[in-house]
PDB file of C-alpha atoms in Angstrom:
ATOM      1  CA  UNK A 244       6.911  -6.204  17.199  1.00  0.00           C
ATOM      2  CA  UNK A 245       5.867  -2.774  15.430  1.00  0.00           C
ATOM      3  CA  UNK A 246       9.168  -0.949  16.091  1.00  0.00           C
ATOM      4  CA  UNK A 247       9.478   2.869  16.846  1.00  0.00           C
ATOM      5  CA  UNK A 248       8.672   4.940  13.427  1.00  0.00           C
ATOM      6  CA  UNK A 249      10.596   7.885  11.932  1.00  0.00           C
ATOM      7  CA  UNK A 250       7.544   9.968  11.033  1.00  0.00           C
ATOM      8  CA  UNK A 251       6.148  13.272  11.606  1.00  0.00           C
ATOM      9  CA  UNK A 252       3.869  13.227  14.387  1.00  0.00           C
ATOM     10  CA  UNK A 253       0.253  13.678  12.997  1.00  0.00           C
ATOM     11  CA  UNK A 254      -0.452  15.665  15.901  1.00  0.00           C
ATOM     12  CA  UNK A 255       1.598  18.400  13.794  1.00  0.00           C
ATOM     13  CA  UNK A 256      -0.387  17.851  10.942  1.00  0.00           C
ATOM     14  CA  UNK A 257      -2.850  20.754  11.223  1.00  0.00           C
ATOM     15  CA  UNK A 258       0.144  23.342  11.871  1.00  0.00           C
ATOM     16  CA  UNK A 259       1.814  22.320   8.940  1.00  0.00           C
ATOM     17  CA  UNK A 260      -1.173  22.588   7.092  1.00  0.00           C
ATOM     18  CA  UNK A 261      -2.046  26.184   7.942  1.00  0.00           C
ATOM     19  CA  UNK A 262       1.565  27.380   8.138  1.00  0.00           C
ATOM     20  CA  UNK A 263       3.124  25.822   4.800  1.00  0.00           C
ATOM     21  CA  UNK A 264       0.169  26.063   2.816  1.00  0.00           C
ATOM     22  CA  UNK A 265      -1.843  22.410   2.181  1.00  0.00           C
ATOM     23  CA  UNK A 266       0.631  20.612   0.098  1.00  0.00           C
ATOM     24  CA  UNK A 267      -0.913  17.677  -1.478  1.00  0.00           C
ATOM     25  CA  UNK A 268       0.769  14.865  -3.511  1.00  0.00           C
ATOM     26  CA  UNK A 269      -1.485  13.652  -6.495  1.00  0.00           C
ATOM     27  CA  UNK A 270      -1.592   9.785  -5.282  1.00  0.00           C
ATOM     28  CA  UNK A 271      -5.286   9.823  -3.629  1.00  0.00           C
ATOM     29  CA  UNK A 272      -5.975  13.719  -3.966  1.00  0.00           C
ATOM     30  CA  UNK A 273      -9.150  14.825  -3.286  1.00  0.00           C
ATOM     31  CA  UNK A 274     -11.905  12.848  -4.778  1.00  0.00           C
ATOM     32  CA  UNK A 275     -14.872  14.941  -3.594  1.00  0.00           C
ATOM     33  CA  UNK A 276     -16.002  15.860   0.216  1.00  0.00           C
ATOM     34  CA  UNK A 277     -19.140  14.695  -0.808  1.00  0.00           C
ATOM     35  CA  UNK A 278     -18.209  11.295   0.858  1.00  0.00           C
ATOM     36  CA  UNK A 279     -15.341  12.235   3.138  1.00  0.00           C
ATOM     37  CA  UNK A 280     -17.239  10.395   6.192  1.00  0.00           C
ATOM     38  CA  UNK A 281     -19.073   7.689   4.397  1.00  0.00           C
ATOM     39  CA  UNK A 282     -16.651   5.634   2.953  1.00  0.00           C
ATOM     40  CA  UNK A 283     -18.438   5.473  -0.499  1.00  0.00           C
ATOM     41  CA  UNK A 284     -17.506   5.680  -3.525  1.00  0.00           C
ATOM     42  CA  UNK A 285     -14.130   7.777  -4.682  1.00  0.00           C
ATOM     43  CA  UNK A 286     -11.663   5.273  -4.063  1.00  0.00           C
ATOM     44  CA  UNK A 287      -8.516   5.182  -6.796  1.00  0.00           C
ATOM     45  CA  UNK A 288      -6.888   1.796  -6.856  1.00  0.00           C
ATOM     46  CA  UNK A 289      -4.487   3.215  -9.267  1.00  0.00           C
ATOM     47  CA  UNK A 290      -5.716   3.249 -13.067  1.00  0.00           C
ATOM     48  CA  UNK A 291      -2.684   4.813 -14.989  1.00  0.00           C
ATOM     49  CA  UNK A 292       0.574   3.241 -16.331  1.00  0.00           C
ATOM     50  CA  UNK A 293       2.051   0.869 -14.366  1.00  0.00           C
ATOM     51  CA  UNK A 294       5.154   2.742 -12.281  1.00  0.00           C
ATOM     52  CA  UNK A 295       8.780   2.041 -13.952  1.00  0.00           C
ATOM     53  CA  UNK A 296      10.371  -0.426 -10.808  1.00  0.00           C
ATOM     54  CA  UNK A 297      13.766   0.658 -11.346  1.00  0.00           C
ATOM     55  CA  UNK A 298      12.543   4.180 -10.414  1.00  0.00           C
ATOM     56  CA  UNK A 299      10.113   3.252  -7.898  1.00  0.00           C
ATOM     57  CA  UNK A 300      13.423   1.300  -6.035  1.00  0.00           C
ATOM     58  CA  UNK A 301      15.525   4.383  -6.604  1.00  0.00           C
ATOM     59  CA  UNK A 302      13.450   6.899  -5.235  1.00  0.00           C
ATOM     60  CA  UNK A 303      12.313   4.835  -2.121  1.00  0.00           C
ATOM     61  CA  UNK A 304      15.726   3.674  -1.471  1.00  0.00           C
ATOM     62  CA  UNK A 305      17.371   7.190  -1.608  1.00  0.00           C
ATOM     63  CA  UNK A 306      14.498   7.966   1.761  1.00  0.00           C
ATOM     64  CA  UNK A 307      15.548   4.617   3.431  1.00  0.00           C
ATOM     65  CA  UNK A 308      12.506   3.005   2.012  1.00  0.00           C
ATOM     66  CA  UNK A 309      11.741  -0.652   0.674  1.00  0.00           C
ATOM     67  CA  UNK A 310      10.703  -0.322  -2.669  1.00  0.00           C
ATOM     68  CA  UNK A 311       7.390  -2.909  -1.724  1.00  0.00           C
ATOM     69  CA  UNK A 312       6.429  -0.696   1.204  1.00  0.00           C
ATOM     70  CA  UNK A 313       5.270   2.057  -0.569  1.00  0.00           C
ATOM     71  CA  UNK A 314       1.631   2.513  -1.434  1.00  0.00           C
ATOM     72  CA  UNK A 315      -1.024   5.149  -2.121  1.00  0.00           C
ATOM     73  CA  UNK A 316      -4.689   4.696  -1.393  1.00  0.00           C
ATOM     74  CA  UNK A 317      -7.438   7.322  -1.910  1.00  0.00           C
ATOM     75  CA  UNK A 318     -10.823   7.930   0.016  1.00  0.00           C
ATOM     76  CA  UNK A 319     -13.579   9.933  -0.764  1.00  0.00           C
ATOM     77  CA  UNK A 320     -12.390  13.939   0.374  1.00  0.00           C
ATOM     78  CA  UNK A 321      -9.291  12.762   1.525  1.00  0.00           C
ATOM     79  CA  UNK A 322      -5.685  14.176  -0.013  1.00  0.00           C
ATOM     80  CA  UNK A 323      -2.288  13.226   1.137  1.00  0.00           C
ATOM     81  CA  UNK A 324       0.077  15.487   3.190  1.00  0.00           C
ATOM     82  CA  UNK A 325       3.296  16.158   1.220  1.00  0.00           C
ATOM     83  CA  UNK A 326       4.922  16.818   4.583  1.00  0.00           C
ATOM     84  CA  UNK A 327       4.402  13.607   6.141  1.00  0.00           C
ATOM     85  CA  UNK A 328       5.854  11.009   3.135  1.00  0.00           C
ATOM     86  CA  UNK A 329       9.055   9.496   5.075  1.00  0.00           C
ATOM     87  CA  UNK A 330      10.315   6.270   6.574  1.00  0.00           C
ATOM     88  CA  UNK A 331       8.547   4.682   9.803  1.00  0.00           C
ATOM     89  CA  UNK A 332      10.429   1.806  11.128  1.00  0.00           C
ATOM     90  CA  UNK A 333      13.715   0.424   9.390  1.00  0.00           C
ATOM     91  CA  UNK A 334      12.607   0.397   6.060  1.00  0.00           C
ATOM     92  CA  UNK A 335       8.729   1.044   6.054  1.00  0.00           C
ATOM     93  CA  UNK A 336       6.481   3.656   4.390  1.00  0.00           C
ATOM     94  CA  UNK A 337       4.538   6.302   6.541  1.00  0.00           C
ATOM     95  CA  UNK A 338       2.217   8.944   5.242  1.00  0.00           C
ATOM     96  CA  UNK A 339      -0.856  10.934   6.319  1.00  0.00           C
ATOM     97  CA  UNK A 340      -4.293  11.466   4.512  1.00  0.00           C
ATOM     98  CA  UNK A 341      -6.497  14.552   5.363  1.00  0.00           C
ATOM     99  CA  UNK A 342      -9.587  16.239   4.746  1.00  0.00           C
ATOM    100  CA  UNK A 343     -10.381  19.538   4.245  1.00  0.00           C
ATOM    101  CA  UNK A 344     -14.025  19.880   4.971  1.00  0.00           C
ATOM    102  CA  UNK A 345     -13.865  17.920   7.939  1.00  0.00           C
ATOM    103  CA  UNK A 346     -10.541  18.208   9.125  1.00  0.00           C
ATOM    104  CA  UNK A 347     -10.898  14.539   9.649  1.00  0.00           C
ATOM    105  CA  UNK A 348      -6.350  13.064   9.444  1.00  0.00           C
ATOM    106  CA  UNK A 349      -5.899   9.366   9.219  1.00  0.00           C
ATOM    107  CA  UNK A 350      -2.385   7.626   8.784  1.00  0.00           C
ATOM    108  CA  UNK A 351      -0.986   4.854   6.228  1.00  0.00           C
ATOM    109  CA  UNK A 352       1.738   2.852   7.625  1.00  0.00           C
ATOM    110  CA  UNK A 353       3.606  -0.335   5.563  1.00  0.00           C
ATOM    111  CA  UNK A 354       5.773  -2.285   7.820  1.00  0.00           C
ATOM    112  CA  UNK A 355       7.628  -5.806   7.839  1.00  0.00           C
ATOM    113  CA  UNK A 356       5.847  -8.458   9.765  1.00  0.00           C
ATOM    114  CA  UNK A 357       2.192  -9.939   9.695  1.00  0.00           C
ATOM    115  CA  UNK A 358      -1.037  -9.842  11.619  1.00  0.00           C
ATOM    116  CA  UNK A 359      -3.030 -13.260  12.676  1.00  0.00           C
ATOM    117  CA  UNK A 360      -5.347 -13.837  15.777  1.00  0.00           C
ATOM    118  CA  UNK A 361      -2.488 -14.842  17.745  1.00  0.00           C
ATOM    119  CA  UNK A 362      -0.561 -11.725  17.995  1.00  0.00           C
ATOM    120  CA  UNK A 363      -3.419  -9.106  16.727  1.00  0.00           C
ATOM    121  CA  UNK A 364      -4.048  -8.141  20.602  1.00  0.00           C
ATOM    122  CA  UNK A 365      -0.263  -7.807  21.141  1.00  0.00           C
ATOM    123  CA  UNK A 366       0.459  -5.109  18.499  1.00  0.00           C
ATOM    124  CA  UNK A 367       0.013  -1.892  19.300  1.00  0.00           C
ATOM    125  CA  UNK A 368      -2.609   0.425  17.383  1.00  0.00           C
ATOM    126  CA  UNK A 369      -0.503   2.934  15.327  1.00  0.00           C
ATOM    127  CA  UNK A 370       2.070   3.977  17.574  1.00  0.00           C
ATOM    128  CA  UNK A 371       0.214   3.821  20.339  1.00  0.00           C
ATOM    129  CA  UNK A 372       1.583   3.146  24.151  1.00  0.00           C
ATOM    130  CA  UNK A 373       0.456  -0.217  25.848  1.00  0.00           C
ATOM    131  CA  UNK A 374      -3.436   0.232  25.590  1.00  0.00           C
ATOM    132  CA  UNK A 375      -5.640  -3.123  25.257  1.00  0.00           C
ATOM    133  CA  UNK A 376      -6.526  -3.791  21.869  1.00  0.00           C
ATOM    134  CA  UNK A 377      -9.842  -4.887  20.561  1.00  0.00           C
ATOM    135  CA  UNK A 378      -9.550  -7.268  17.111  1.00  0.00           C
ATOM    136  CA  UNK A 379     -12.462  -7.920  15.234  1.00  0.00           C
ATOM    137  CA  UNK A 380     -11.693 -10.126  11.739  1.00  0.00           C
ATOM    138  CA  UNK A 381     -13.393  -8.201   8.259  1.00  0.00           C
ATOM    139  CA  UNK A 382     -12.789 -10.263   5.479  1.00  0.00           C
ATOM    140  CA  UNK A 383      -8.860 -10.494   4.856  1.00  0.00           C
ATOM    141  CA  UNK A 384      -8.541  -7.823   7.261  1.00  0.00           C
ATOM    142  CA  UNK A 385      -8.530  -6.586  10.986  1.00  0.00           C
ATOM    143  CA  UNK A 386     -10.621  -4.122  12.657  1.00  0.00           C
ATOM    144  CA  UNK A 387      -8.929  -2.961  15.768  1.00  0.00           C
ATOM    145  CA  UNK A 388      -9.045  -0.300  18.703  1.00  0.00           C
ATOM    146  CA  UNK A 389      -7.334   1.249  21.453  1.00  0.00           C
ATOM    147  CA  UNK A 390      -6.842   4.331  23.592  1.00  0.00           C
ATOM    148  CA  UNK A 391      -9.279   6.199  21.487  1.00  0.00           C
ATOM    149  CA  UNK A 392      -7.223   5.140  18.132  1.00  0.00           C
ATOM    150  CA  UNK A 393      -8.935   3.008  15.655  1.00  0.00           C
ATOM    151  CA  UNK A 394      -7.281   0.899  12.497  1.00  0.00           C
ATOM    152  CA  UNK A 395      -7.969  -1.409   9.534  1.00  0.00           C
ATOM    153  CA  UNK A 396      -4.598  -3.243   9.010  1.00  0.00           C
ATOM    154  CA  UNK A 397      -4.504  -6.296   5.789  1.00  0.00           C
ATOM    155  CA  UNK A 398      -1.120  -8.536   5.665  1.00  0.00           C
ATOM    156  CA  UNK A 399       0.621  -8.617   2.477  1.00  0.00           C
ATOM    157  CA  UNK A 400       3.355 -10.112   1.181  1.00  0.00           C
ATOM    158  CA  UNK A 401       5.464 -10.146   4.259  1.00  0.00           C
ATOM    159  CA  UNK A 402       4.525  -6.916   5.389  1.00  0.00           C
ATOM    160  CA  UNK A 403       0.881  -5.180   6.762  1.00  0.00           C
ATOM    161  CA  UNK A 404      -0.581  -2.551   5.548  1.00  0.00           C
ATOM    162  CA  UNK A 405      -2.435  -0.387   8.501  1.00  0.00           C
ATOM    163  CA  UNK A 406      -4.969   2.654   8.349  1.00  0.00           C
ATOM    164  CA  UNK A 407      -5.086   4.490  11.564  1.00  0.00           C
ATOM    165  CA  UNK A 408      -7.392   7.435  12.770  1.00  0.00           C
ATOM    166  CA  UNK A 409      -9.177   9.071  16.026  1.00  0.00           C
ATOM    167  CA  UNK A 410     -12.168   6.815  16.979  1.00  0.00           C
ATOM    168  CA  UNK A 411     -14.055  10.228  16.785  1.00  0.00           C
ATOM    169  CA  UNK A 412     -12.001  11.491  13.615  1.00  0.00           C
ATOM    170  CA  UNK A 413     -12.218   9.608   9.928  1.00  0.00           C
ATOM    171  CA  UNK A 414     -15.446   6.924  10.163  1.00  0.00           C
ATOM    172  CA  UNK A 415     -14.770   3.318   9.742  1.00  0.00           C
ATOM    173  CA  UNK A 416     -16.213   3.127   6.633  1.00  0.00           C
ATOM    174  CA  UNK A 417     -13.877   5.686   5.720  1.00  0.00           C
ATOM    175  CA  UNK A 418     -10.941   3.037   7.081  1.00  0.00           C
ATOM    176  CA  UNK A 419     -11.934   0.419   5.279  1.00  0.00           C
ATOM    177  CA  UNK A 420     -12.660   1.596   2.102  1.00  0.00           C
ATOM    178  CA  UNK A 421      -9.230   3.087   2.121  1.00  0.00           C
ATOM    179  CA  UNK A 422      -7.848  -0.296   3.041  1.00  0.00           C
ATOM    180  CA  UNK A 423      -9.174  -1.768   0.063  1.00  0.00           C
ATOM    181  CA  UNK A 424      -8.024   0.878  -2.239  1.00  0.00           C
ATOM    182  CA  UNK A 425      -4.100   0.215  -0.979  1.00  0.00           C
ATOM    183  CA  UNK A 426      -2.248  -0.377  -4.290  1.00  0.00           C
ATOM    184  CA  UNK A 427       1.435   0.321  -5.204  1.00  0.00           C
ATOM    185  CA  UNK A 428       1.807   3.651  -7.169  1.00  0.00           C
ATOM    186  CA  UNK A 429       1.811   3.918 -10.735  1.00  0.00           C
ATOM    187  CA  UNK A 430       3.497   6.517 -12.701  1.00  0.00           C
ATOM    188  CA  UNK A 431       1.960   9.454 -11.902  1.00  0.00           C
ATOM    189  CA  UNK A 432       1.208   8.434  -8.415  1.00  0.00           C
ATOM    190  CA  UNK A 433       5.241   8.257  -7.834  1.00  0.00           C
ATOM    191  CA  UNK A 434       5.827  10.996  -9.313  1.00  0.00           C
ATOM    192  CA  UNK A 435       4.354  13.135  -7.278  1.00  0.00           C
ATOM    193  CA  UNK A 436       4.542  10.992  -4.404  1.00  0.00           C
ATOM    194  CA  UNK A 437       8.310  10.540  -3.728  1.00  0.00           C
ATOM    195  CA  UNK A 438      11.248  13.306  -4.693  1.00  0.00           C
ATOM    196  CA  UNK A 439      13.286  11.927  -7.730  1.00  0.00           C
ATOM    197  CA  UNK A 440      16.136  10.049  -6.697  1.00  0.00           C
ATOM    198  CA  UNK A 441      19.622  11.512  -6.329  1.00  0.00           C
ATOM    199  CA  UNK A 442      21.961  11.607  -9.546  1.00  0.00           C
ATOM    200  CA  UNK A 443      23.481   8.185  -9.310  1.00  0.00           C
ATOM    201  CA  UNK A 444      21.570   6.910  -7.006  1.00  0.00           C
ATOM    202  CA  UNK A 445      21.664   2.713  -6.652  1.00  0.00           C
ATOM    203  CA  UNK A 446      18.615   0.799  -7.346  1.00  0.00           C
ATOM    204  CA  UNK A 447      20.492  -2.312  -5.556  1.00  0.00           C
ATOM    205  CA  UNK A 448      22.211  -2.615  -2.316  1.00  0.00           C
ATOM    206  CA  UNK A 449      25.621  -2.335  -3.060  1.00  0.00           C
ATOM    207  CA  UNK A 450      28.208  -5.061  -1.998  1.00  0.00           C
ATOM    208  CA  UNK A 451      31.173  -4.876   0.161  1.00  0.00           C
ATOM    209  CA  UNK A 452      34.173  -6.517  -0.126  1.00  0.00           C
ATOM    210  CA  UNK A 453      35.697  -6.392   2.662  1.00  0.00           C
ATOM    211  CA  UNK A 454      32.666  -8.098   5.058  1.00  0.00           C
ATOM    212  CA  UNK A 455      33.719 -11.333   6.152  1.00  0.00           C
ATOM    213  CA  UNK A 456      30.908 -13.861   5.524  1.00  0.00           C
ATOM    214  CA  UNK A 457      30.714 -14.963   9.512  1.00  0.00           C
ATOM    215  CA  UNK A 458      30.624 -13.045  12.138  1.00  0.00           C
ATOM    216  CA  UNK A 459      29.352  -9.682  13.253  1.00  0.00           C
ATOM    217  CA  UNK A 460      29.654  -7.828   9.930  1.00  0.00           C
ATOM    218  CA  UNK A 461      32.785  -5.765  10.632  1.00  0.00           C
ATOM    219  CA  UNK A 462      34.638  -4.901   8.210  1.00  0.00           C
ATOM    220  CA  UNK A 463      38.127  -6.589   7.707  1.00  0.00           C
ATOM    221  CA  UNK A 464      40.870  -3.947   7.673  1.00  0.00           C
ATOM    222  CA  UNK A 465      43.746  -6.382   8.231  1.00  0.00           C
ATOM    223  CA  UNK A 466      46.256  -5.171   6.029  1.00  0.00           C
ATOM    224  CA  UNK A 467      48.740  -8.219   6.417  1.00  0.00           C
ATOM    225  CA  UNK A 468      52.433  -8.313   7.910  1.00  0.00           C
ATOM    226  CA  UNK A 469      53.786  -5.523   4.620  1.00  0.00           C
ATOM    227  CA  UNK A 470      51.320  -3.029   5.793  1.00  0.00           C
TER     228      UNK A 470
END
């Protein structure tokens, strides 16, 4: 069950864009228009130092984010939108790609949860309403449509990694190759992906004491017959 994301709408997208200024985070920046709609070539699978994990889990914990959730991809004439890094889900990674020749927008979502050929027809496409959904298997992944939406989505780990788009917006080439080029950031990537983490900030859950270890989690403020 994909569960209801805390993302901006991509629908806003192209107002930000023209109101704010095109703010674009260095992980997959523009690699060229040449290719925007062809799906070759330009793809960045991440070639720089590896990212420090203490800081990757700090800054993607201070935005609600599992540290594994977050990736960066890159297709050819495709940059991210600043505007749209944020949670989707509980813990999972949302952020929007866009071109500026074409004007072509396609998502990246990372949420718990896989995708097989039993339950690939009963997961929505992106955030998408009750539409019937088309699978086709590629490889390791899943080509899938519905109500005009199309996706490449590849589980991982425990999570899935999906690339979503207008049928008539980014090609599936474009999808695909941007699929494949899904990595975890490295150092630069983060750092211009995610805002630094708060002064302090915990790079671990912290642990309460006063949760009992059955039961519904409340905490226990029984202060005893003296209090």
């Amino acid at each position: 069950m994909i569960r209801a994301a805390r993302v901006l709408p991509l629908l806003l997208l192209p107002l930000l864009l023209v109101s704010c200024g095109t703010e674009e985070a260095g992980a997959g920046a523009d690699t060229g228009a040449a290719g925007a709609d062809a799906g070759t070539g330009g793809t960045d699978k991440g070639t720089g130092s590896p990212a420090d994990p203490a800081e990757l889990a700090a800054r993607a914990r201070a935005l609600g984010i599992a540290p594994e959730h977050v990736y960066v991809t890159g297709a050819p004439g495709f940059a991210v939108a600043q505007q749209s890094v944020g949670v989707f889900g509980g813990d999972g990674f949302h952020t929007a790609y866009f071109s500026r020749k074409t004007h072509a927008q396609f998502e990246l979502f990372v949420d718990r949860g896989t995708l097989t050929a039993e339950n690939c027809q009963k997961t929505q496409v992106g955030q998408g309403s009750g539409e019937a959904v088309t699978c086709e298997r590629d490889g390791d992944a899943w080509y899938r449509k519905a109500g005009g939406r199309h996706e490449y989505a590849v589980p991982r780990d425990g999570h899935v990694i999906r690339l979503v788009g207008d049928a008539n917006g980014p090609a599936r080439a474009v999808l695909r190759a941007a699929v494949e080029a899904a990595h975890h950031p490295d150092a630069a990537e983060l750092t211009a992906l995610l805002p630094p983490a708060p002064e302090g900030a915990a790079t671990e859950p912290v642990e309460r004491g006063d949760l009992p270890p059955v039961g519904d989690g409340a905490p226990d403020n029984e202060v005893g017959a003296s209090g």
